Coordinates of C-alpha atoms and ligand atoms in Angstrom, one line a residue:
X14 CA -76.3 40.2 -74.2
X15 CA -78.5 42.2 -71.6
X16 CA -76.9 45.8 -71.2
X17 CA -76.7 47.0 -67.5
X18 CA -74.5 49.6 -68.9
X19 CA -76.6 52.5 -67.5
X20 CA -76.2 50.9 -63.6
X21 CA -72.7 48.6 -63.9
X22 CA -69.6 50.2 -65.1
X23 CA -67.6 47.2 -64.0
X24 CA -65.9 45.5 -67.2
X25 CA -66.1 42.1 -68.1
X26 CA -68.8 41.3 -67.4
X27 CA -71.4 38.7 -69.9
X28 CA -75.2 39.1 -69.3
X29 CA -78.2 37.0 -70.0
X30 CA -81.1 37.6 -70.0
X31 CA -84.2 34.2 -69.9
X32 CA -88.1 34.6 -69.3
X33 CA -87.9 31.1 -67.5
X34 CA -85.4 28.9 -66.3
X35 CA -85.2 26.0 -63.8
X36 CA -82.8 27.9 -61.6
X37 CA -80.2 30.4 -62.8
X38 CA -77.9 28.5 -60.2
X39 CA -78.7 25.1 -61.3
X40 CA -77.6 26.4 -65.5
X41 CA -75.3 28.7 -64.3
X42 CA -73.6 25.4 -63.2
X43 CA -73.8 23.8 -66.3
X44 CA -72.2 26.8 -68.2
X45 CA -69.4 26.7 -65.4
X46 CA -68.7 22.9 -66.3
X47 CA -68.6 23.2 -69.7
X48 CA -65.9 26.5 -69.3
X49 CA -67.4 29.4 -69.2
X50 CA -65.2 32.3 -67.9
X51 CA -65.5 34.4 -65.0
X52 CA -68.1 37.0 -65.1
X53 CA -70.4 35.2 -66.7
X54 CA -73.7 36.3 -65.1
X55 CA -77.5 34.7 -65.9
X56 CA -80.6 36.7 -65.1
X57 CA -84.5 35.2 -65.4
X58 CA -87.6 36.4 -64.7
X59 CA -88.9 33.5 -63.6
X60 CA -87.5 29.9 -61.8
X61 CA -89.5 27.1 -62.2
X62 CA -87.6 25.2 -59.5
X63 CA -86.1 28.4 -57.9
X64 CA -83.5 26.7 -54.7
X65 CA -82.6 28.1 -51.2
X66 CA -80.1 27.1 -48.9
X67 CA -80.5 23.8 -46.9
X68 CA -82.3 21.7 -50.0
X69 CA -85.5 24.7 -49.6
X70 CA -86.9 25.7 -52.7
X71 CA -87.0 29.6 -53.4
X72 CA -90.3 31.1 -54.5
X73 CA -89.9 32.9 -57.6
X74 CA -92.7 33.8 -59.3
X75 CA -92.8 35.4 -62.7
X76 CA -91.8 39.4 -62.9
X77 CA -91.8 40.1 -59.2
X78 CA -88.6 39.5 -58.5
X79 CA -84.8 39.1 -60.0
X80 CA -83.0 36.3 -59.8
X81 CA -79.8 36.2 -60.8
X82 CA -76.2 34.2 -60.8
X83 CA -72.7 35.6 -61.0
X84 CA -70.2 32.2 -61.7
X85 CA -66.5 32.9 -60.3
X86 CA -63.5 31.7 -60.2
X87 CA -62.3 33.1 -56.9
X88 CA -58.6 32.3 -55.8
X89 CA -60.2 30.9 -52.5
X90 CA -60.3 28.2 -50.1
X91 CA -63.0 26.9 -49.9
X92 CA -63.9 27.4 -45.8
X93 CA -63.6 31.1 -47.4
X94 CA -66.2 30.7 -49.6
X95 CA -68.3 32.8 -47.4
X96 CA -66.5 36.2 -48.4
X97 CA -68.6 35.7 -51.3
X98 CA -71.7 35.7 -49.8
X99 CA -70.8 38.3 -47.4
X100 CA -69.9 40.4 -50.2
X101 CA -73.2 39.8 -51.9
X102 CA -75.2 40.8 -48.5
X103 CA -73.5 44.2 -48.3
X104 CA -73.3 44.5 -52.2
X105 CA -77.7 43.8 -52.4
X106 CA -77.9 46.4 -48.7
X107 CA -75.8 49.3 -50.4
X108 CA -78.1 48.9 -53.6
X109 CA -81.2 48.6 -52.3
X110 CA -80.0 51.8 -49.9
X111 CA -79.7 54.0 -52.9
X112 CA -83.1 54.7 -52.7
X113 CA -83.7 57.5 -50.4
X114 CA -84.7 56.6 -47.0
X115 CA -84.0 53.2 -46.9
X116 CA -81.5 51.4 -44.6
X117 CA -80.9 47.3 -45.1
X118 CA -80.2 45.0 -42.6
X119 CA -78.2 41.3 -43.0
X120 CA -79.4 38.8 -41.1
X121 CA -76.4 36.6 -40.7
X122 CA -75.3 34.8 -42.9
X123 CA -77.1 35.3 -46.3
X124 CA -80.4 37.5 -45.8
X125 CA -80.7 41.5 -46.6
X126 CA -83.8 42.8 -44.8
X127 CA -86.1 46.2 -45.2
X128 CA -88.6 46.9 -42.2
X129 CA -88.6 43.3 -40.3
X130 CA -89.0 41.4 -44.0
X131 CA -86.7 39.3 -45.3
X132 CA -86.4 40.8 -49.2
X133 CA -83.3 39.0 -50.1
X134 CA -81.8 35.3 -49.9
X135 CA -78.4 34.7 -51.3
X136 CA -77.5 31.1 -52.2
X137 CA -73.3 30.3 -53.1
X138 CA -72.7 27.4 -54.5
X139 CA -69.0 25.6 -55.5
X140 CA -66.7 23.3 -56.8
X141 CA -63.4 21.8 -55.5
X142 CA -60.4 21.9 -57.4
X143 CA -59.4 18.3 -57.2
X144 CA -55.8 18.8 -58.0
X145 CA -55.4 22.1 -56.0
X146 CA -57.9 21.8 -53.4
X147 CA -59.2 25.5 -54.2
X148 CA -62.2 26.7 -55.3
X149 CA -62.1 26.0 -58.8
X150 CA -65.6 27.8 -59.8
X151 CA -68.2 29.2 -57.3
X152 CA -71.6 30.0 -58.3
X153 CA -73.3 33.1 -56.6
X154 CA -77.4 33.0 -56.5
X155 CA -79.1 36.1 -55.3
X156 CA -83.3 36.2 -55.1
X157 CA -84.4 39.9 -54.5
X158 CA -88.2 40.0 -54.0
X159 CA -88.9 43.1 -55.7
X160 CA -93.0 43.3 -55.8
X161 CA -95.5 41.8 -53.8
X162 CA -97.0 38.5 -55.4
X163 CA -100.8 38.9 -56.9
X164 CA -102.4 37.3 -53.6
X165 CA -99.3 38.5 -51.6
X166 CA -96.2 35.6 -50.2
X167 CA -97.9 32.0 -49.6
X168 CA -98.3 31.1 -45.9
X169 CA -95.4 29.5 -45.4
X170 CA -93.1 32.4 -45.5
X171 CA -93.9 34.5 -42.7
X172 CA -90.8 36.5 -42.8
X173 CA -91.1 37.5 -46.6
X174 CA -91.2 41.0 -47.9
X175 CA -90.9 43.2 -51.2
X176 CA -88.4 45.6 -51.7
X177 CA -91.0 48.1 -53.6
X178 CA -94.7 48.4 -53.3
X179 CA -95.2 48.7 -57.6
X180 CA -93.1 50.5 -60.7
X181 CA -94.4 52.5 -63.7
X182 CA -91.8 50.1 -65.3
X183 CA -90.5 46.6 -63.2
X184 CA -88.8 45.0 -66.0
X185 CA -86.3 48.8 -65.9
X186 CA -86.5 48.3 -62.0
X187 CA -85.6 44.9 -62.5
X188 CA -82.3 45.6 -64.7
X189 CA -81.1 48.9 -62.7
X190 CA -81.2 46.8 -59.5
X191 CA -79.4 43.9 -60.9
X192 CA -76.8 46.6 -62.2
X193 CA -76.0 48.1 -59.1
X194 CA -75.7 45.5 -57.0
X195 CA -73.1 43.6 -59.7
X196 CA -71.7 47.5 -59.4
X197 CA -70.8 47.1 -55.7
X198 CA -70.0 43.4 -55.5
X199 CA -67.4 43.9 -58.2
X200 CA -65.8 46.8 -56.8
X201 CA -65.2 44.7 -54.2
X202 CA -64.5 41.4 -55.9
X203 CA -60.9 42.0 -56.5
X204 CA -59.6 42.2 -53.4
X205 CA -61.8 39.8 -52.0
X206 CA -59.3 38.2 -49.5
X207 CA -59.2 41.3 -47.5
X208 CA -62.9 41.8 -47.0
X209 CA -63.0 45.0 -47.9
X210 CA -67.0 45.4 -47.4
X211 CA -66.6 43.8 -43.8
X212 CA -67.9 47.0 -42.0
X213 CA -70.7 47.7 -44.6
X214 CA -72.0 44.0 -43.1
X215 CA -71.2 44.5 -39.9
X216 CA -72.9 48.2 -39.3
X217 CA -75.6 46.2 -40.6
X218 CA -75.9 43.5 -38.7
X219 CA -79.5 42.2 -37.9
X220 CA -78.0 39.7 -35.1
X221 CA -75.6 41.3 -33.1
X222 CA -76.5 42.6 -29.5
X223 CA -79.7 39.9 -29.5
X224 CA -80.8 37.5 -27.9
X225 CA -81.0 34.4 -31.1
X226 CA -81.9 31.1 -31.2
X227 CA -79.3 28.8 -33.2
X228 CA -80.5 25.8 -35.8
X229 CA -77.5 23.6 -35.9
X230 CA -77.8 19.6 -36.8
X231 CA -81.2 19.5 -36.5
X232 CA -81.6 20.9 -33.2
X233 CA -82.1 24.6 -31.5
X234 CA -80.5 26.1 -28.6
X235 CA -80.7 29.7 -27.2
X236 CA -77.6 31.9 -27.1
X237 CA -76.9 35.7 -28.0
X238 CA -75.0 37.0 -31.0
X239 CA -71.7 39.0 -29.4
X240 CA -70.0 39.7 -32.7
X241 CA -68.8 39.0 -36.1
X242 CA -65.4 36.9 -36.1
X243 CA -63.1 38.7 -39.2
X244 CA -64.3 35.9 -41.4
X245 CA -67.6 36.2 -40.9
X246 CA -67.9 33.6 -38.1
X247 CA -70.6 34.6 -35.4
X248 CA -69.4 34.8 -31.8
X249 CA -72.0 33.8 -29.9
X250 CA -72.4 33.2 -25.8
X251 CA -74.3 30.0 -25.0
X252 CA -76.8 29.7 -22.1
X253 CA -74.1 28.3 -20.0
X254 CA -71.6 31.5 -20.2
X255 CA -69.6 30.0 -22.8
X256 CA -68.4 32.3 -25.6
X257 CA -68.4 29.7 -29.3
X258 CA -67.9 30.4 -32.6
X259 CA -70.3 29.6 -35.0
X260 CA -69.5 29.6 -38.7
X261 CA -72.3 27.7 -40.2
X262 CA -76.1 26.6 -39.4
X263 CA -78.8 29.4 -39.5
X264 CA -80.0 32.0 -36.6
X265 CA -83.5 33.2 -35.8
X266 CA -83.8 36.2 -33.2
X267 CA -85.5 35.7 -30.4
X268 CA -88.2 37.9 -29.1
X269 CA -87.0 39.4 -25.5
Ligands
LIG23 C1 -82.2 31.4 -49.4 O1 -82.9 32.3 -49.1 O2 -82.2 30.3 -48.8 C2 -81.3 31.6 -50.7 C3 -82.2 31.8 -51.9 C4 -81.3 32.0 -53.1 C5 -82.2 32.2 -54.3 C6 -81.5 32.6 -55.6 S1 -82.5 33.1 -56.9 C7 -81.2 33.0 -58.0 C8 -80.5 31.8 -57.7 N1 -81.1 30.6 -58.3 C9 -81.6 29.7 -57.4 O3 -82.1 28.7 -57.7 N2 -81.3 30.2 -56.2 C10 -80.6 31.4 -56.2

């Protein structure tokens, strides 16, 4: 067991702790199918095949950053899977904001920025209740880049950013941050259906007012972010005039 107990009061809750793994998602997964309960929660130092949304792979070098799963068993359908990773958002934005001075933004959907970097990527994973159609597990992968890599990000990620410069101690910085942010999402957690962190995201919001340029099927097209829809859809005006609803497929924001 890993104690958080200094930064997560929430009960209930079983940690582990690996130098290495694949991806805590991928054998997060493998716990869930073989019946692990609820709570269960997997933290590494270190994925060797780390995974983002839309088949990317997530860099995650050793001890610069914290990767961690949370497996669930939500009573949810599953178009309302994305409560969960809304809730993770604003759960990683009020932890990281706990350090004086320092205000998080979410980029719609899934990614908690500090000064114009992306710092976070949250990837939520489930499985369908054959019998039910429900949820019948959901697992919940959040990547915090916490330092700067030695060399700094590889080329290809523009948009990445670290949450702290350096720490007299990273592998404390590490646990505290995972601690807080299983804090808030849990204090959340049980009343999930109601979205009770919906204004936390939304004051947040890196999208809204801006001009954006949605990636849907493959393709682009221009259009600005009105607001959020109360499940997290994003209402969006096309270049036409009309107003759509978008509730998948990424955004990028446009420079004006
Ligand atoms: C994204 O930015 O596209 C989502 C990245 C999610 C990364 C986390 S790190 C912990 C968990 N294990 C994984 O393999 N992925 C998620």
């Amino acid at each position: 067991m890993f104690d958080l107990s200094p930064y997560c009061t929430h009960p209930g809750l079983t940690v582990q702790f690996r130098e290495e793994v694949t991806s805590t998602n991928t054998l997060l997964r493998q716990q869930a199918e073989e019946g692990a309960p609820e709570g269960t929660v997997l933290i590494a130092a270190r994925q060797t095949a780390g995974r983002g949304r839309r088949d990317r792979s997530f860099y995650s070098p050793a001890d610069t950053g914290l990767y961690l799963s949370i497996l669930l068993r939500p009573k949810l359908a599953p178009q309302e899977a994305l409560y969960l990773t809304t809730c993770a958002a604003a759960a990683v934005a009020l932890a990281l904001e706990e350090a004086p001075g320092v205000h998080a933004k979410i980029k719609w959907v899934n990614d908690v920025f500090l000064h114009g970097k992306k710092v976070c990527g949250i990837l939520t994973e489930g499985a369908i209740d054959p019998d039910t159609g429900g949820l019948q597990y959901a697992i919940l992968g959040i990547g915090v880049n916490l330092f700067p890599p030695e060399g700094g990000f590889p080329a290809d990620l523009p948009e990445a950013g670290a949450v702290y410069e350096t720490s007299p101690d990273p592998a404390e910085t590490r646990r505290r941050l995972a601690g807080r942010i299983l804090d808030h999402f849990f204090r959340w957690y049980p009343t999930i259906q109601d979205r009770p962190f919906f204004d936390v995201y939304r004051n947040r919001s890196l999208v809204l007012g801006q001009p954006i340029t949605i990636l849907q099927g493959g393709r682009t097209r221009p259009a600005a972010a009105l607001d959020l829809e109360p499940d997290f859809s994003l209402r969006v005006r096309e270049r036409d005039g009309r107003v759509s609803i978008l509730s998948s497929g990424e955004v990028s924001i446009r420079p004006v």
